[in-house]
Amino acid sequence: MPSSTPSTPKVSVVIVGAGIGGLTLAAFLRRLGISFVVLERTAVLTPQGAGISLAPNCLAALAQLGLYEKIARNAQELLGIRVYREKECWGTIDFGLAKRWFGYNVLSIERHEFHGYLYEAAGGEGVVRLGWNVADILGLERDNGDGVLRVVSDDGREIHADVVVGADGIRSVTRRILSRSIGLKSENTIRFTGRVHMSGYTQPLPHLSTNDLGYGHWMLYNDSILTTWPCKENRQWFIGVKRADNLVNPDRSVWKGATPDTVNGVYGEKFHPFGKDGTVKAIVDRSERVIASNVFEEADFPHMVQGRVALLGDAAHSMTSFFGQGACQAIEDATVLADSISLFLDGDKNALEAYSRVREKRAQEVANFSANYALLHTARLAPLGLGKLMRALVYRLVPSSAWMWYLEWLYGHQPVSKRR
Ligand SMILES: Cc1cc2nc3c(=O)[nH]c(=O)nc-3n(C[C@H](O)[C@H](O)[C@H](O)COP(=O)(O)OP(=O)(O)OC[C@H]3O[C@@H](n4cnc5c(N)ncnc54)[C@H](O)[C@@H]3O)c2cc1C
């Protein structure tokens, strides 16, 4: 049993998890002059995934943190998405219009690089404690705003805080602790979708030209789908989704330790216009690294605030990656939560609840959109071949300006911190 002593460290905010959400919140708290520490269970920061696309709805917040220029210099602007059904090009969605509509284009960047920028903005090793596996939070019963929360690691270390934020990802321990504390039987709010992701990041593809820069591809194959996002210097970040066959344990990746051969076993022979010989294999073989992971979705959205503990990012609302919004939503959460924490510490007892009201609605809308969009994209929106027809009509007939008009609710909402 851990025991606190007079020398137990105390901060205003403990953030559990140094992922994209946790580090963004840290950077905003730093900007607001609020004391905090980020506790990360891994000994080395290892961001999941290979690349990441950052949509306009999170870029205003990153700009406020002074990161936009740096990201833009090392990312690639998305100018268009070409949609292919097997080898037939159905058309190009002009995503370059996004800048005019929303002030920013979607940017694709190598994930470790982006994570590094957030780590620095948060305050780096001065505030991020690696190898700190949070096992429990004590003092939850004293929800009236006084007393402290005691955050305890699996090896008995302890830190005290006024507010704790669970930014600890899809299998969040914080979420489980909260569920347990209110007597919920099921501590798990996520479910496996039956599909597997694989992604990778390549070296520059030397046969491509400057005309190819900025073009992504949505490849709709008969038995799977694959997206390639353009990164700087004609590097490609690819992400595929396939139904998982013969799955032994849905809680673990089927392709743990995936190599380019694993990916080629599924996609290698398929067509891709950026493959030097017209195959996906030619792209995968230029990979610097590949990874695979199971895809989860939220079965039952938890409340994002309980007393003085808040959840953000995947800990609160995991969503399918079909529209690339998981991290963007974690950044939106962090931006709003930083202001709420600042107000709360200044004495506004309702400020954390206000965060949950605003963010639960938005995140659930985006998660639902993402799930429905996945159905459209994989032709499962309607039975009896109608799903295929609907998908073909959308991708062949909807003009780019209509896409932008529709995306206003998603990309046009760009929260920034209002506190100084
Ligand atoms: C293949 C793939 C591609 C994706 N592409 C995109 C994209 O293009 N755009 C986009 O917006 N989103 C994308 N996403 C989603 C995005 O990656 C996630 O939504 C985002 O990383 C969530 O960030 P987070 O900070 O909430 O959680 P995480 O990134 O999961 O971070 C959680 C952190 O908490 C730590 N942690 C966990 N438990 C503990 C504990 N007990 N104690 C201390 N630390 C702990 C973990 O080690 C981890 O560092 C993609 C996801 C995948 C899988």
mmCIF file with all atom_site columns, C-alpha atoms in Angstrom, residues 222-408:
data_model
loop_
_atom_site.group_PDB
_atom_site.id
_atom_site.type_symbol
_atom_site.label_atom_id
_atom_site.label_alt_id
_atom_site.label_comp_id
_atom_site.label_asym_id
_atom_site.label_entity_id
_atom_site.label_seq_id
_atom_site.pdbx_PDB_ins_code
_atom_site.Cartn_x
_atom_site.Cartn_y
_atom_site.Cartn_z
_atom_site.occupancy
_atom_site.B_iso_or_equiv
_atom_site.pdbx_formal_charge
_atom_site.auth_seq_id
_atom_site.auth_comp_id
_atom_site.auth_asym_id
_atom_site.auth_atom_id
_atom_site.pdbx_PDB_model_num
ATOM 1   C CA . ASN A 1 222 ? -12.285 -6.151  -53.836 1.00 0.00 ? 222 ASN A CA 1
ATOM 2   C CA . ASP A 1 223 ? -11.189 -7.605  -50.501 1.00 0.00 ? 223 ASP A CA 1
ATOM 3   C CA . SER A 1 224 ? -9.540  -4.679  -48.707 1.00 0.00 ? 224 SER A CA 1
ATOM 4   C CA . ILE A 1 225 ? -8.769  -0.977  -48.871 1.00 0.00 ? 225 ILE A CA 1
ATOM 5   C CA . LEU A 1 226 ? -5.548  0.986   -48.756 1.00 0.00 ? 226 LEU A CA 1
ATOM 6   C CA . THR A 1 227 ? -4.837  4.692   -48.407 1.00 0.00 ? 227 THR A CA 1
ATOM 7   C CA . THR A 1 228 ? -1.562  6.357   -49.246 1.00 0.00 ? 228 THR A CA 1
ATOM 8   C CA . TRP A 1 229 ? -0.907  9.833   -47.889 1.00 0.00 ? 229 TRP A CA 1
ATOM 9   C CA . PRO A 1 230 ? 1.740   12.017  -49.482 1.00 0.00 ? 230 PRO A CA 1
ATOM 10  C CA . CYS A 1 231 ? 4.571   13.126  -47.205 1.00 0.00 ? 231 CYS A CA 1
ATOM 11  C CA . LYS A 1 232 ? 7.504   15.421  -47.931 1.00 0.00 ? 232 LYS A CA 1
ATOM 12  C CA . GLU A 1 233 ? 9.902   14.563  -50.804 1.00 0.00 ? 233 GLU A CA 1
ATOM 13  C CA . ASN A 1 234 ? 7.399   12.089  -52.258 1.00 0.00 ? 234 ASN A CA 1
ATOM 14  C CA . ARG A 1 235 ? 7.629   9.807   -49.259 1.00 0.00 ? 235 ARG A CA 1
ATOM 15  C CA . GLN A 1 236 ? 4.422   7.864   -48.787 1.00 0.00 ? 236 GLN A CA 1
ATOM 16  C CA . TRP A 1 237 ? 2.662   6.975   -45.622 1.00 0.00 ? 237 TRP A CA 1
ATOM 17  C CA . PHE A 1 238 ? 0.353   4.024   -46.263 1.00 0.00 ? 238 PHE A CA 1
ATOM 18  C CA . ILE A 1 239 ? -2.407  2.629   -44.127 1.00 0.00 ? 239 ILE A CA 1
ATOM 19  C CA . GLY A 1 240 ? -4.429  -0.425  -45.032 1.00 0.00 ? 240 GLY A CA 1
ATOM 20  C CA . VAL A 1 241 ? -7.426  -2.044  -43.405 1.00 0.00 ? 241 VAL A CA 1
ATOM 21  C CA . LYS A 1 242 ? -8.423  -5.635  -43.882 1.00 0.00 ? 242 LYS A CA 1
ATOM 22  C CA . ARG A 1 243 ? -10.834 -8.023  -42.208 1.00 0.00 ? 243 ARG A CA 1
ATOM 23  C CA . ALA A 1 244 ? -8.896  -10.084 -39.657 1.00 0.00 ? 244 ALA A CA 1
ATOM 24  C CA . ASP A 1 245 ? -9.006  -13.788 -40.497 1.00 0.00 ? 245 ASP A CA 1
ATOM 25  C CA . ASN A 1 246 ? -8.398  -16.538 -37.916 1.00 0.00 ? 246 ASN A CA 1
ATOM 26  C CA . LEU A 1 247 ? -7.962  -14.085 -35.093 1.00 0.00 ? 247 LEU A CA 1
ATOM 27  C CA . VAL A 1 248 ? -6.635  -15.698 -31.942 1.00 0.00 ? 248 VAL A CA 1
ATOM 28  C CA . ASN A 1 249 ? -6.736  -12.799 -29.497 1.00 0.00 ? 249 ASN A CA 1
ATOM 29  C CA . PRO A 1 250 ? -8.611  -9.622  -30.463 1.00 0.00 ? 250 PRO A CA 1
ATOM 30  C CA . ASP A 1 251 ? -6.866  -7.696  -27.697 1.00 0.00 ? 251 ASP A CA 1
ATOM 31  C CA . ARG A 1 252 ? -3.501  -8.104  -29.403 1.00 0.00 ? 252 ARG A CA 1
ATOM 32  C CA . SER A 1 253 ? -2.297  -7.290  -32.875 1.00 0.00 ? 253 SER A CA 1
ATOM 33  C CA . VAL A 1 254 ? -2.507  -10.253 -35.254 1.00 0.00 ? 254 VAL A CA 1
ATOM 34  C CA . TRP A 1 255 ? 0.521   -9.036  -37.079 1.00 0.00 ? 255 TRP A CA 1
ATOM 35  C CA . LYS A 1 256 ? 2.699   -8.054  -34.166 1.00 0.00 ? 256 LYS A CA 1
ATOM 36  C CA . GLY A 1 257 ? 6.228   -7.779  -35.491 1.00 0.00 ? 257 GLY A CA 1
ATOM 37  C CA . ALA A 1 258 ? 4.896   -7.109  -38.999 1.00 0.00 ? 258 ALA A CA 1
ATOM 38  C CA . THR A 1 259 ? 7.514   -6.741  -41.727 1.00 0.00 ? 259 THR A CA 1
ATOM 39  C CA . PRO A 1 260 ? 7.214   -5.468  -45.320 1.00 0.00 ? 260 PRO A CA 1
ATOM 40  C CA . ASP A 1 261 ? 6.701   -9.139  -46.324 1.00 0.00 ? 261 ASP A CA 1
ATOM 41  C CA . THR A 1 262 ? 3.644   -9.358  -44.071 1.00 0.00 ? 262 THR A CA 1
ATOM 42  C CA . VAL A 1 263 ? 2.126   -6.318  -45.760 1.00 0.00 ? 263 VAL A CA 1
ATOM 43  C CA . ASN A 1 264 ? 3.104   -7.544  -49.213 1.00 0.00 ? 264 ASN A CA 1
ATOM 44  C CA . GLY A 1 265 ? 1.396   -10.859 -48.439 1.00 0.00 ? 265 GLY A CA 1
ATOM 45  C CA . VAL A 1 266 ? -1.904  -8.929  -48.409 1.00 0.00 ? 266 VAL A CA 1
ATOM 46  C CA . TYR A 1 267 ? -1.324  -6.000  -50.757 1.00 0.00 ? 267 TYR A CA 1
ATOM 47  C CA . GLY A 1 268 ? 1.889   -6.706  -52.661 1.00 0.00 ? 268 GLY A CA 1
ATOM 48  C CA . GLU A 1 269 ? 0.363   -7.687  -56.011 1.00 0.00 ? 269 GLU A CA 1
ATOM 49  C CA . LYS A 1 270 ? -2.360  -5.053  -55.985 1.00 0.00 ? 270 LYS A CA 1
ATOM 50  C CA . PHE A 1 271 ? -2.310  -2.038  -58.257 1.00 0.00 ? 271 PHE A CA 1
ATOM 51  C CA . HIS A 1 272 ? -1.083  1.378   -57.175 1.00 0.00 ? 272 HIS A CA 1
ATOM 52  C CA . PRO A 1 273 ? -0.310  4.204   -59.616 1.00 0.00 ? 273 PRO A CA 1
ATOM 53  C CA . PHE A 1 274 ? 2.681   5.316   -57.486 1.00 0.00 ? 274 PHE A CA 1
ATOM 54  C CA . GLY A 1 275 ? 4.351   1.876   -57.523 1.00 0.00 ? 275 GLY A CA 1
ATOM 55  C CA . LYS A 1 276 ? 7.256   2.028   -59.996 1.00 0.00 ? 276 LYS A CA 1
ATOM 56  C CA . ASP A 1 277 ? 5.952   -1.129  -61.672 1.00 0.00 ? 277 ASP A CA 1
ATOM 57  C CA . GLY A 1 278 ? 2.324   -0.363  -60.820 1.00 0.00 ? 278 GLY A CA 1
ATOM 58  C CA . THR A 1 279 ? 2.223   -2.535  -57.676 1.00 0.00 ? 279 THR A CA 1
ATOM 59  C CA . VAL A 1 280 ? 1.838   -1.751  -54.001 1.00 0.00 ? 280 VAL A CA 1
ATOM 60  C CA . LYS A 1 281 ? 4.876   -3.954  -53.381 1.00 0.00 ? 281 LYS A CA 1
ATOM 61  C CA . ALA A 1 282 ? 7.119   -1.400  -55.053 1.00 0.00 ? 282 ALA A CA 1
ATOM 62  C CA . ILE A 1 283 ? 5.960   1.137   -52.451 1.00 0.00 ? 283 ILE A CA 1
ATOM 63  C CA . VAL A 1 284 ? 6.055   -1.176  -49.434 1.00 0.00 ? 284 VAL A CA 1
ATOM 64  C CA . ASP A 1 285 ? 9.586   -2.297  -50.335 1.00 0.00 ? 285 ASP A CA 1
ATOM 65  C CA . ARG A 1 286 ? 10.746  1.326   -49.861 1.00 0.00 ? 286 ARG A CA 1
ATOM 66  C CA . SER A 1 287 ? 9.407   1.380   -46.283 1.00 0.00 ? 287 SER A CA 1
ATOM 67  C CA . GLU A 1 288 ? 11.545  2.607   -43.431 1.00 0.00 ? 288 GLU A CA 1
ATOM 68  C CA . ARG A 1 289 ? 9.219   0.740   -41.063 1.00 0.00 ? 289 ARG A CA 1
ATOM 69  C CA . VAL A 1 290 ? 5.827   -0.969  -40.987 1.00 0.00 ? 290 VAL A CA 1
ATOM 70  C CA . ILE A 1 291 ? 3.466   -1.758  -38.144 1.00 0.00 ? 291 ILE A CA 1
ATOM 71  C CA . ALA A 1 292 ? 0.141   -3.529  -37.733 1.00 0.00 ? 292 ALA A CA 1
ATOM 72  C CA . SER A 1 293 ? -2.523  -3.226  -35.082 1.00 0.00 ? 293 SER A CA 1
ATOM 73  C CA . ASN A 1 294 ? -6.106  -4.249  -34.434 1.00 0.00 ? 294 ASN A CA 1
ATOM 74  C CA . VAL A 1 295 ? -8.814  -1.642  -34.973 1.00 0.00 ? 295 VAL A CA 1
ATOM 75  C CA . PHE A 1 296 ? -11.141 -0.768  -32.096 1.00 0.00 ? 296 PHE A CA 1
ATOM 76  C CA . GLU A 1 297 ? -14.143 1.470   -31.734 1.00 0.00 ? 297 GLU A CA 1
ATOM 77  C CA . GLU A 1 298 ? -16.013 2.875   -28.779 1.00 0.00 ? 298 GLU A CA 1
ATOM 78  C CA . ALA A 1 299 ? -18.890 0.645   -27.670 1.00 0.00 ? 299 ALA A CA 1
ATOM 79  C CA . ASP A 1 300 ? -20.063 2.920   -24.887 1.00 0.00 ? 300 ASP A CA 1
ATOM 80  C CA . PHE A 1 301 ? -18.671 6.444   -24.544 1.00 0.00 ? 301 PHE A CA 1
ATOM 81  C CA . PRO A 1 302 ? -17.605 7.073   -20.926 1.00 0.00 ? 302 PRO A CA 1
ATOM 82  C CA . HIS A 1 303 ? -18.237 10.449  -19.294 1.00 0.00 ? 303 HIS A CA 1
ATOM 83  C CA . MET A 1 304 ? -15.201 12.604  -19.874 1.00 0.00 ? 304 MET A CA 1
ATOM 84  C CA . VAL A 1 305 ? -15.181 14.025  -16.333 1.00 0.00 ? 305 VAL A CA 1
ATOM 85  C CA . GLN A 1 306 ? -15.725 12.496  -12.950 1.00 0.00 ? 306 GLN A CA 1
ATOM 86  C CA . GLY A 1 307 ? -15.013 14.809  -10.030 1.00 0.00 ? 307 GLY A CA 1
ATOM 87  C CA . ARG A 1 308 ? -11.533 16.185  -10.598 1.00 0.00 ? 308 ARG A CA 1
ATOM 88  C CA . VAL A 1 309 ? -10.471 13.521  -13.096 1.00 0.00 ? 309 VAL A CA 1
ATOM 89  C CA . ALA A 1 310 ? -10.895 14.158  -16.814 1.00 0.00 ? 310 ALA A CA 1
ATOM 90  C CA . LEU A 1 311 ? -10.359 11.894  -19.817 1.00 0.00 ? 311 LEU A CA 1
ATOM 91  C CA . LEU A 1 312 ? -9.122  13.007  -23.207 1.00 0.00 ? 312 LEU A CA 1
ATOM 92  C CA . GLY A 1 313 ? -8.262  11.542  -26.583 1.00 0.00 ? 313 GLY A CA 1
ATOM 93  C CA . ASP A 1 314 ? -8.519  7.800   -27.193 1.00 0.00 ? 314 ASP A CA 1
ATOM 94  C CA . ALA A 1 315 ? -9.043  7.210   -23.464 1.00 0.00 ? 315 ALA A CA 1
ATOM 95  C CA . ALA A 1 316 ? -12.437 8.872   -23.869 1.00 0.00 ? 316 ALA A CA 1
ATOM 96  C CA . HIS A 1 317 ? -13.445 8.173   -27.448 1.00 0.00 ? 317 HIS A CA 1
ATOM 97  C CA . SER A 1 318 ? -11.558 5.772   -29.627 1.00 0.00 ? 318 SER A CA 1
ATOM 98  C CA . MET A 1 319 ? -12.681 5.978   -33.237 1.00 0.00 ? 319 MET A CA 1
ATOM 99  C CA . THR A 1 320 ? -11.899 4.254   -36.509 1.00 0.00 ? 320 THR A CA 1
ATOM 100 C CA . SER A 1 321 ? -9.101  5.909   -38.464 1.00 0.00 ? 321 SER A CA 1
ATOM 101 C CA . PHE A 1 322 ? -11.095 6.182   -41.718 1.00 0.00 ? 322 PHE A CA 1
ATOM 102 C CA . PHE A 1 323 ? -11.211 9.944   -41.702 1.00 0.00 ? 323 PHE A CA 1
ATOM 103 C CA . GLY A 1 324 ? -7.941  10.480  -39.773 1.00 0.00 ? 324 GLY A CA 1
ATOM 104 C CA . GLN A 1 325 ? -9.522  12.235  -36.790 1.00 0.00 ? 325 GLN A CA 1
ATOM 105 C CA . GLY A 1 326 ? -8.405  10.376  -33.622 1.00 0.00 ? 326 GLY A CA 1
ATOM 106 C CA . ALA A 1 327 ? -5.403  12.564  -32.906 1.00 0.00 ? 327 ALA A CA 1
ATOM 107 C CA . CYS A 1 328 ? -7.128  15.707  -34.213 1.00 0.00 ? 328 CYS A CA 1
ATOM 108 C CA . GLN A 1 329 ? -9.879  15.135  -31.643 1.00 0.00 ? 329 GLN A CA 1
ATOM 109 C CA . ALA A 1 330 ? -7.312  14.528  -28.892 1.00 0.00 ? 330 ALA A CA 1
ATOM 110 C CA . ILE A 1 331 ? -5.778  17.917  -29.792 1.00 0.00 ? 331 ILE A CA 1
ATOM 111 C CA . GLU A 1 332 ? -9.198  19.602  -29.764 1.00 0.00 ? 332 GLU A CA 1
ATOM 112 C CA . ASP A 1 333 ? -9.910  18.015  -26.351 1.00 0.00 ? 333 ASP A CA 1
ATOM 113 C CA . ALA A 1 334 ? -6.587  19.213  -24.961 1.00 0.00 ? 334 ALA A CA 1
ATOM 114 C CA . THR A 1 335 ? -7.170  22.775  -26.154 1.00 0.00 ? 335 THR A CA 1
ATOM 115 C CA . VAL A 1 336 ? -10.579 23.021  -24.494 1.00 0.00 ? 336 VAL A CA 1
ATOM 116 C CA . LEU A 1 337 ? -9.510  21.153  -21.354 1.00 0.00 ? 337 LEU A CA 1
ATOM 117 C CA . ALA A 1 338 ? -6.539  23.455  -20.712 1.00 0.00 ? 338 ALA A CA 1
ATOM 118 C CA . ASP A 1 339 ? -8.909  26.425  -20.442 1.00 0.00 ? 339 ASP A CA 1
ATOM 119 C CA . SER A 1 340 ? -11.319 24.470  -18.248 1.00 0.00 ? 340 SER A CA 1
ATOM 120 C CA . ILE A 1 341 ? -8.529  23.448  -15.886 1.00 0.00 ? 341 ILE A CA 1
ATOM 121 C CA . SER A 1 342 ? -7.331  27.038  -15.692 1.00 0.00 ? 342 SER A CA 1
ATOM 122 C CA . LEU A 1 343 ? -10.850 28.224  -14.796 1.00 0.00 ? 343 LEU A CA 1
ATOM 123 C CA . PHE A 1 344 ? -11.282 25.367  -12.316 1.00 0.00 ? 344 PHE A CA 1
ATOM 124 C CA . LEU A 1 345 ? -8.047  26.197  -10.517 1.00 0.00 ? 345 LEU A CA 1
ATOM 125 C CA . ASP A 1 346 ? -9.216  29.824  -10.385 1.00 0.00 ? 346 ASP A CA 1
ATOM 126 C CA . GLY A 1 347 ? -12.284 28.673  -8.450  1.00 0.00 ? 347 GLY A CA 1
ATOM 127 C CA . ASP A 1 348 ? -14.930 27.896  -11.100 1.00 0.00 ? 348 ASP A CA 1
ATOM 128 C CA . LYS A 1 349 ? -16.204 24.548  -9.781  1.00 0.00 ? 349 LYS A CA 1
ATOM 129 C CA . ASN A 1 350 ? -18.257 23.830  -12.918 1.00 0.00 ? 350 ASN A CA 1
ATOM 130 C CA . ALA A 1 351 ? -15.424 24.313  -15.388 1.00 0.00 ? 351 ALA A CA 1
ATOM 131 C CA . LEU A 1 352 ? -14.502 20.647  -15.775 1.00 0.00 ? 352 LEU A CA 1
ATOM 132 C CA . GLU A 1 353 ? -18.126 19.661  -16.302 1.00 0.00 ? 353 GLU A CA 1
ATOM 133 C CA . ALA A 1 354 ? -18.331 22.319  -19.013 1.00 0.00 ? 354 ALA A CA 1
ATOM 134 C CA . TYR A 1 355 ? -15.415 20.603  -20.763 1.00 0.00 ? 355 TYR A CA 1
ATOM 135 C CA . SER A 1 356 ? -17.239 17.280  -20.722 1.00 0.00 ? 356 SER A CA 1
ATOM 136 C CA . ARG A 1 357 ? -20.459 18.803  -22.054 1.00 0.00 ? 357 ARG A CA 1
ATOM 137 C CA . VAL A 1 358 ? -18.723 20.439  -25.011 1.00 0.00 ? 358 VAL A CA 1
ATOM 138 C CA . ARG A 1 359 ? -16.340 17.665  -25.867 1.00 0.00 ? 359 ARG A CA 1
ATOM 139 C CA . GLU A 1 360 ? -18.553 14.606  -25.411 1.00 0.00 ? 360 GLU A CA 1
ATOM 140 C CA . LYS A 1 361 ? -20.973 15.937  -28.013 1.00 0.00 ? 361 LYS A CA 1
ATOM 141 C CA . ARG A 1 362 ? -18.302 16.845  -30.544 1.00 0.00 ? 362 ARG A CA 1
ATOM 142 C CA . ALA A 1 363 ? -16.229 13.673  -30.123 1.00 0.00 ? 363 ALA A CA 1
ATOM 143 C CA . GLN A 1 364 ? -19.270 11.424  -30.413 1.00 0.00 ? 364 GLN A CA 1
ATOM 144 C CA . GLU A 1 365 ? -20.375 13.211  -33.586 1.00 0.00 ? 365 GLU A CA 1
ATOM 145 C CA . VAL A 1 366 ? -16.935 12.742  -35.104 1.00 0.00 ? 366 VAL A CA 1
ATOM 146 C CA . ALA A 1 367 ? -16.721 9.090   -33.984 1.00 0.00 ? 367 ALA A CA 1
ATOM 147 C CA . ASN A 1 368 ? -20.159 8.367   -35.482 1.00 0.00 ? 368 ASN A CA 1
ATOM 148 C CA . PHE A 1 369 ? -19.209 10.128  -38.695 1.00 0.00 ? 369 PHE A CA 1
ATOM 149 C CA . SER A 1 370 ? -15.989 8.129   -38.822 1.00 0.00 ? 370 SER A CA 1
ATOM 150 C CA . ALA A 1 371 ? -17.879 4.835   -38.341 1.00 0.00 ? 371 ALA A CA 1
ATOM 151 C CA . ASN A 1 372 ? -20.479 5.719   -41.014 1.00 0.00 ? 372 ASN A CA 1
ATOM 152 C CA . TYR A 1 373 ? -17.828 6.937   -43.377 1.00 0.00 ? 373 TYR A CA 1
ATOM 153 C CA . ALA A 1 374 ? -16.052 3.572   -42.944 1.00 0.00 ? 374 ALA A CA 1
ATOM 154 C CA . LEU A 1 375 ? -19.273 1.868   -44.053 1.00 0.00 ? 375 LEU A CA 1
ATOM 155 C CA . LEU A 1 376 ? -19.532 4.082   -47.127 1.00 0.00 ? 376 LEU A CA 1
ATOM 156 C CA . HIS A 1 377 ? -15.874 3.618   -48.006 1.00 0.00 ? 377 HIS A CA 1
ATOM 157 C CA . THR A 1 378 ? -16.052 -0.176  -47.726 1.00 0.00 ? 378 THR A CA 1
ATOM 158 C CA . ALA A 1 379 ? -19.422 -0.315  -49.569 1.00 0.00 ? 379 ALA A CA 1
ATOM 159 C CA . ARG A 1 380 ? -21.283 -1.616  -46.499 1.00 0.00 ? 380 ARG A CA 1
ATOM 160 C CA . LEU A 1 381 ? -23.638 1.330   -45.990 1.00 0.00 ? 381 LEU A CA 1
ATOM 161 C CA . ALA A 1 382 ? -26.528 -0.632  -47.526 1.00 0.00 ? 382 ALA A CA 1
ATOM 162 C CA . PRO A 1 383 ? -27.171 -4.304  -48.458 1.00 0.00 ? 383 PRO A CA 1
ATOM 163 C CA . LEU A 1 384 ? -27.805 -6.043  -51.794 1.00 0.00 ? 384 LEU A CA 1
ATOM 164 C CA . GLY A 1 385 ? -25.159 -4.234  -53.787 1.00 0.00 ? 385 GLY A CA 1
ATOM 165 C CA . LEU A 1 386 ? -26.648 -0.840  -52.938 1.00 0.00 ? 386 LEU A CA 1
ATOM 166 C CA . GLY A 1 387 ? -23.615 -0.020  -50.800 1.00 0.00 ? 387 GLY A CA 1
ATOM 167 C CA . LYS A 1 388 ? -21.412 -0.402  -53.867 1.00 0.00 ? 388 LYS A CA 1
ATOM 168 C CA . LEU A 1 389 ? -23.706 1.796   -55.904 1.00 0.00 ? 389 LEU A CA 1
ATOM 169 C CA . MET A 1 390 ? -23.794 4.518   -53.234 1.00 0.00 ? 390 MET A CA 1
ATOM 170 C CA . ARG A 1 391 ? -20.021 4.496   -52.933 1.00 0.00 ? 391 ARG A CA 1
ATOM 171 C CA . ALA A 1 392 ? -19.577 4.751   -56.706 1.00 0.00 ? 392 ALA A CA 1
ATOM 172 C CA . LEU A 1 393 ? -22.049 7.625   -56.944 1.00 0.00 ? 393 LEU A CA 1
ATOM 173 C CA . VAL A 1 394 ? -20.356 9.570   -54.140 1.00 0.00 ? 394 VAL A CA 1
ATOM 174 C CA . TYR A 1 395 ? -16.834 9.187   -55.460 1.00 0.00 ? 395 TYR A CA 1
ATOM 175 C CA . ARG A 1 396 ? -17.684 9.621   -59.126 1.00 0.00 ? 396 ARG A CA 1
ATOM 176 C CA . LEU A 1 397 ? -20.236 12.409  -58.967 1.00 0.00 ? 397 LEU A CA 1
ATOM 177 C CA . VAL A 1 398 ? -19.825 14.595  -55.874 1.00 0.00 ? 398 VAL A CA 1
ATOM 178 C CA . PRO A 1 399 ? -17.777 17.690  -56.835 1.00 0.00 ? 399 PRO A CA 1
ATOM 179 C CA . SER A 1 400 ? -14.843 18.810  -54.691 1.00 0.00 ? 400 SER A CA 1
ATOM 180 C CA . SER A 1 401 ? -16.605 22.012  -53.619 1.00 0.00 ? 401 SER A CA 1
ATOM 181 C CA . ALA A 1 402 ? -19.475 19.896  -52.243 1.00 0.00 ? 402 ALA A CA 1
ATOM 182 C CA . TRP A 1 403 ? -16.964 17.898  -50.186 1.00 0.00 ? 403 TRP A CA 1
ATOM 183 C CA . MET A 1 404 ? -15.615 21.145  -48.716 1.00 0.00 ? 404 MET A CA 1
ATOM 184 C CA . TRP A 1 405 ? -19.120 22.464  -48.080 1.00 0.00 ? 405 TRP A CA 1
ATOM 185 C CA . TYR A 1 406 ? -20.017 19.240  -46.270 1.00 0.00 ? 406 TYR A CA 1
ATOM 186 C CA . LEU A 1 407 ? -16.776 19.186  -44.254 1.00 0.00 ? 407 LEU A CA 1
ATOM 187 C CA . GLU A 1 408 ? -17.408 22.651  -42.808 1.00 0.00 ? 408 GLU A CA 1
#
